[in-house]
PDB file of C-alpha atoms in Angstrom:
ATOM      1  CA  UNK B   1     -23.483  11.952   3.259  1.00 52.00           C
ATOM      2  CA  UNK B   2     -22.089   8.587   2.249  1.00 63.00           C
ATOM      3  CA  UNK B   3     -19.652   7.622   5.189  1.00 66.00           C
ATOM      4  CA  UNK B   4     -15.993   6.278   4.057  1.00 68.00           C
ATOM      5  CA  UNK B   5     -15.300   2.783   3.701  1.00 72.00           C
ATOM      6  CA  UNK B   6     -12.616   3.026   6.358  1.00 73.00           C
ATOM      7  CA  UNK B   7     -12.865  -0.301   7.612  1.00 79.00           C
ATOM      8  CA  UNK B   8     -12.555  -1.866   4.138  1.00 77.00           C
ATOM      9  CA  UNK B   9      -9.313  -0.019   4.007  1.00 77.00           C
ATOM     10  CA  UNK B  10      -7.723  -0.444   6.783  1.00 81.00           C
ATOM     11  CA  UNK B  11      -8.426  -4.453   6.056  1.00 86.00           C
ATOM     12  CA  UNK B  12      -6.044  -4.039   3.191  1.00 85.00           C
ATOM     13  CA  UNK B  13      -3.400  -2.592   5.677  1.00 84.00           C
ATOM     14  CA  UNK B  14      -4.300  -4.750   8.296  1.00 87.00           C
ATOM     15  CA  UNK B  15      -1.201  -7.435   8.203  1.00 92.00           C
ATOM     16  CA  UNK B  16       1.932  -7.236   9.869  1.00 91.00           C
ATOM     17  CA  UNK B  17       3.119  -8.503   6.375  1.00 96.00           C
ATOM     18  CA  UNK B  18       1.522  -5.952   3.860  1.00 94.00           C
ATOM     19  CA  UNK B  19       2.855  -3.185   6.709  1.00 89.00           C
ATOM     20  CA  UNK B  20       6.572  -4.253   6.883  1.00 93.00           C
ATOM     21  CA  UNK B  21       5.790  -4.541   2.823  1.00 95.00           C
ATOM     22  CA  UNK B  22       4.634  -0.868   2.449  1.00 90.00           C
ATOM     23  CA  UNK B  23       7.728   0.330   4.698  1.00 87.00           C
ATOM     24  CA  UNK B  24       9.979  -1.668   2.561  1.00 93.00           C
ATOM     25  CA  UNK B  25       8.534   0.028  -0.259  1.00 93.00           C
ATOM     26  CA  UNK B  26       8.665   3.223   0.922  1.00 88.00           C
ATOM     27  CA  UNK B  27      12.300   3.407   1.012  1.00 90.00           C
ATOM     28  CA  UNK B  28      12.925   1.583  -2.389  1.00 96.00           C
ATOM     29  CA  UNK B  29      11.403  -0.331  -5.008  1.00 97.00           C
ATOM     30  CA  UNK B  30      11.841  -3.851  -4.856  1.00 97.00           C
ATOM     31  CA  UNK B  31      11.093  -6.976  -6.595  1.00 98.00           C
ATOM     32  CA  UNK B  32       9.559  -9.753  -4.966  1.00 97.00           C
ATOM     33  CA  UNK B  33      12.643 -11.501  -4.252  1.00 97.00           C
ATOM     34  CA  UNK B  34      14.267  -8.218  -2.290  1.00 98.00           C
ATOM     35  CA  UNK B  35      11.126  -7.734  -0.585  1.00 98.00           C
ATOM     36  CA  UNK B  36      11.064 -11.660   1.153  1.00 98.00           C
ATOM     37  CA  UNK B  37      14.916 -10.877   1.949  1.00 98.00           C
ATOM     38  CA  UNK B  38      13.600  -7.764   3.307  1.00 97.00           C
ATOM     39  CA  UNK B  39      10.508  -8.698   5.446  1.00 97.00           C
ATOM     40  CA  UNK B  40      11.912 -12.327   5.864  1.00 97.00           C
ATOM     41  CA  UNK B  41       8.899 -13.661   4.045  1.00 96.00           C
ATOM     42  CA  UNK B  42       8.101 -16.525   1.888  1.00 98.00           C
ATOM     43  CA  UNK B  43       7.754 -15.680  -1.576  1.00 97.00           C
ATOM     44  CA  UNK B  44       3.904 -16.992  -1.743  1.00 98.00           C
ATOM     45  CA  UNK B  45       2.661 -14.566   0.939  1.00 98.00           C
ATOM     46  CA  UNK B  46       4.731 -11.867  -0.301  1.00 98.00           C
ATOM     47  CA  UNK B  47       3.693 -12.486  -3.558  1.00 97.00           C
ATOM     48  CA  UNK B  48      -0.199 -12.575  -2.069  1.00 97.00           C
ATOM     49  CA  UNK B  49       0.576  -9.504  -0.092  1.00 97.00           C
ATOM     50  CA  UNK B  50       1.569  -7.548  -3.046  1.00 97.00           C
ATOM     51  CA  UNK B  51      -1.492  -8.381  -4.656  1.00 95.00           C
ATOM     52  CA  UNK B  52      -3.850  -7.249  -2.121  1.00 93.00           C
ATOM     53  CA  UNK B  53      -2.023  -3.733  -1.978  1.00 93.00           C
ATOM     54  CA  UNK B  54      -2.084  -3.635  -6.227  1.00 93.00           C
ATOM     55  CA  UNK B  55      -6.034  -4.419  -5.815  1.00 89.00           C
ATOM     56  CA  UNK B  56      -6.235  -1.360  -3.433  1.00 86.00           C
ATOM     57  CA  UNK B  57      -3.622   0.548  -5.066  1.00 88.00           C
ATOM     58  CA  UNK B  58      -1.194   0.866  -2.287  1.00 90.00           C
ATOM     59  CA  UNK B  59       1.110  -0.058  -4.529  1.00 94.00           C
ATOM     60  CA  UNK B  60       2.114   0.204  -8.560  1.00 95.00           C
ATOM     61  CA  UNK B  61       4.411  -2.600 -10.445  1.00 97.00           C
ATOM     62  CA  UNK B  62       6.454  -2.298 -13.161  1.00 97.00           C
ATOM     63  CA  UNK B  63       8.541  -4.448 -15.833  1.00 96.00           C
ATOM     64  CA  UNK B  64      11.754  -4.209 -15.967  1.00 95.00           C
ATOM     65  CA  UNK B  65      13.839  -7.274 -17.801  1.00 95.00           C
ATOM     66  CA  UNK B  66      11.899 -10.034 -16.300  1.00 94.00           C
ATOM     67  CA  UNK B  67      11.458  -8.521 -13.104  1.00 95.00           C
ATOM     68  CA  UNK B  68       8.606  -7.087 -11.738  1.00 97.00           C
ATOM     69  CA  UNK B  69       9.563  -4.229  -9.789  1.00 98.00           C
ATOM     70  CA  UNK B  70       7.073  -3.201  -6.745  1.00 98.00           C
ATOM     71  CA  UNK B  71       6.440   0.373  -5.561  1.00 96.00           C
ATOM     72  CA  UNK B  72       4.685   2.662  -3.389  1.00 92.00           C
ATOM     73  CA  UNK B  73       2.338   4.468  -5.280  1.00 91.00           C
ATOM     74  CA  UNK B  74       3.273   8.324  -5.827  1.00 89.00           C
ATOM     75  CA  UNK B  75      -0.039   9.272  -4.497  1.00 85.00           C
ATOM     76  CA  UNK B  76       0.110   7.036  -1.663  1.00 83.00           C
ATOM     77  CA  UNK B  77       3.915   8.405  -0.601  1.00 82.00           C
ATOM     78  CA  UNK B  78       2.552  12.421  -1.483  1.00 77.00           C
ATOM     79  CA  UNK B  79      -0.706  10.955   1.346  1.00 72.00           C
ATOM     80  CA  UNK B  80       2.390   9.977   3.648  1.00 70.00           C
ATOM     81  CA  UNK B  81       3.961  13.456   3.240  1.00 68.00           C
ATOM     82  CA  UNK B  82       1.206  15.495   3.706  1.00 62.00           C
ATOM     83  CA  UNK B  83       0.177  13.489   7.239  1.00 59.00           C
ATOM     84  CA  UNK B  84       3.416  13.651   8.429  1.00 63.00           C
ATOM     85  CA  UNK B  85       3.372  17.593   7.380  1.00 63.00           C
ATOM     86  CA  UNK B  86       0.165  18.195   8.976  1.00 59.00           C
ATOM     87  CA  UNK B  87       0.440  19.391  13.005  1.00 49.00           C
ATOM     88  CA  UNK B  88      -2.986  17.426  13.218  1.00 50.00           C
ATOM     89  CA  UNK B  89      -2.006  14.579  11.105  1.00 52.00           C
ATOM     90  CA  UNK B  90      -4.060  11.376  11.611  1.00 59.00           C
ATOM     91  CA  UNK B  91      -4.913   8.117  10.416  1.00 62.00           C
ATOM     92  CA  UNK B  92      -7.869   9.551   9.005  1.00 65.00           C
ATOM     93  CA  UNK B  93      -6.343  12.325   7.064  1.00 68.00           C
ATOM     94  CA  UNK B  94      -3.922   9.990   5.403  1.00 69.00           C
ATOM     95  CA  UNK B  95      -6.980   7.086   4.626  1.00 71.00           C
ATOM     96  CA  UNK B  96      -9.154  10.049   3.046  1.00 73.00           C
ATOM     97  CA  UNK B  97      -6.034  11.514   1.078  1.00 71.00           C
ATOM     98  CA  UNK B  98      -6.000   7.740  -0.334  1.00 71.00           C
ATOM     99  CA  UNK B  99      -9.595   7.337  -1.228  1.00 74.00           C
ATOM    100  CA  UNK B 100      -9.896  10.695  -2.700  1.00 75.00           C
ATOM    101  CA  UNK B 101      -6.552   9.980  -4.923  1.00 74.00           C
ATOM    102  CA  UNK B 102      -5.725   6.244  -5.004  1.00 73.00           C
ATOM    103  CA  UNK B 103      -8.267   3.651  -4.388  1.00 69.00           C
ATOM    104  CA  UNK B 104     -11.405   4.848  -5.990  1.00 65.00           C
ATOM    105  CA  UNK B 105     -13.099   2.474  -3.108  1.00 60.00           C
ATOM    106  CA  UNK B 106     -11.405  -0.477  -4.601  1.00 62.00           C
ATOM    107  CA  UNK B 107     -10.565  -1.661  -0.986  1.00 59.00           C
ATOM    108  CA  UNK B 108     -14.603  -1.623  -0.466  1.00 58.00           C
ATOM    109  CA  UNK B 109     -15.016  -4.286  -3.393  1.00 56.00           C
ATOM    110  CA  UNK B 110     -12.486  -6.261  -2.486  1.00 56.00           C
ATOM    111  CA  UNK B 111     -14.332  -7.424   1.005  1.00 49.00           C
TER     112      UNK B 111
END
């Protein structure tokens, strides 16, 4: 059995900056400019941030106007449910929910 690339995943995740980004995002969608009000971040990293999480699809963009608008992928929030559901809930659960139905081991090829 192949083991999962947990530690390539959790590298996405691994940033104080890409975690206050997901939380932000998991409350609202947000453009860029929100999100460095938000996290008090400068619109580079945020920017960089963002794009790390889109590689490992932690989160989906849209167009709206000329905005792009950020958000948490529905998979990723339905991962979040179900761990927080789950008496047993873990880490684990949540990163394998998000391989099986997000990433496609994109966080793997990214490293």
């Amino acid at each position: 059995m192949k083991e999962r690339p947990y530690a390539s995943c959790l590298k996405a995740i691994a940033n104080d900056l890409r975690i206050q980004t997901l939380r932000a995002l998991e409350e609202k969608p947000c453009s860029v400019q929100e999100l460095c009000k938000i996290v008090r971040g400068e619109q580079s990293k945020v920017s960089h941030a963002l794009q790390i999480l889109r590689h490992c699809n932690f989160v989906e963009v849209h167009t709206e106007g000329r905005q792009r608008i950020y958000s948490l992928n529905p998979k990723v929030r339905d991962g979040l449910k179900l761990s927080k559901k789950r008496s047993s809930a873990n880490l684990f659960h949540f990163l394998d929910h998000h391989m099986s139905a997000c990433c496609d081991n994109q966080c793997e090829r990214m490293h």
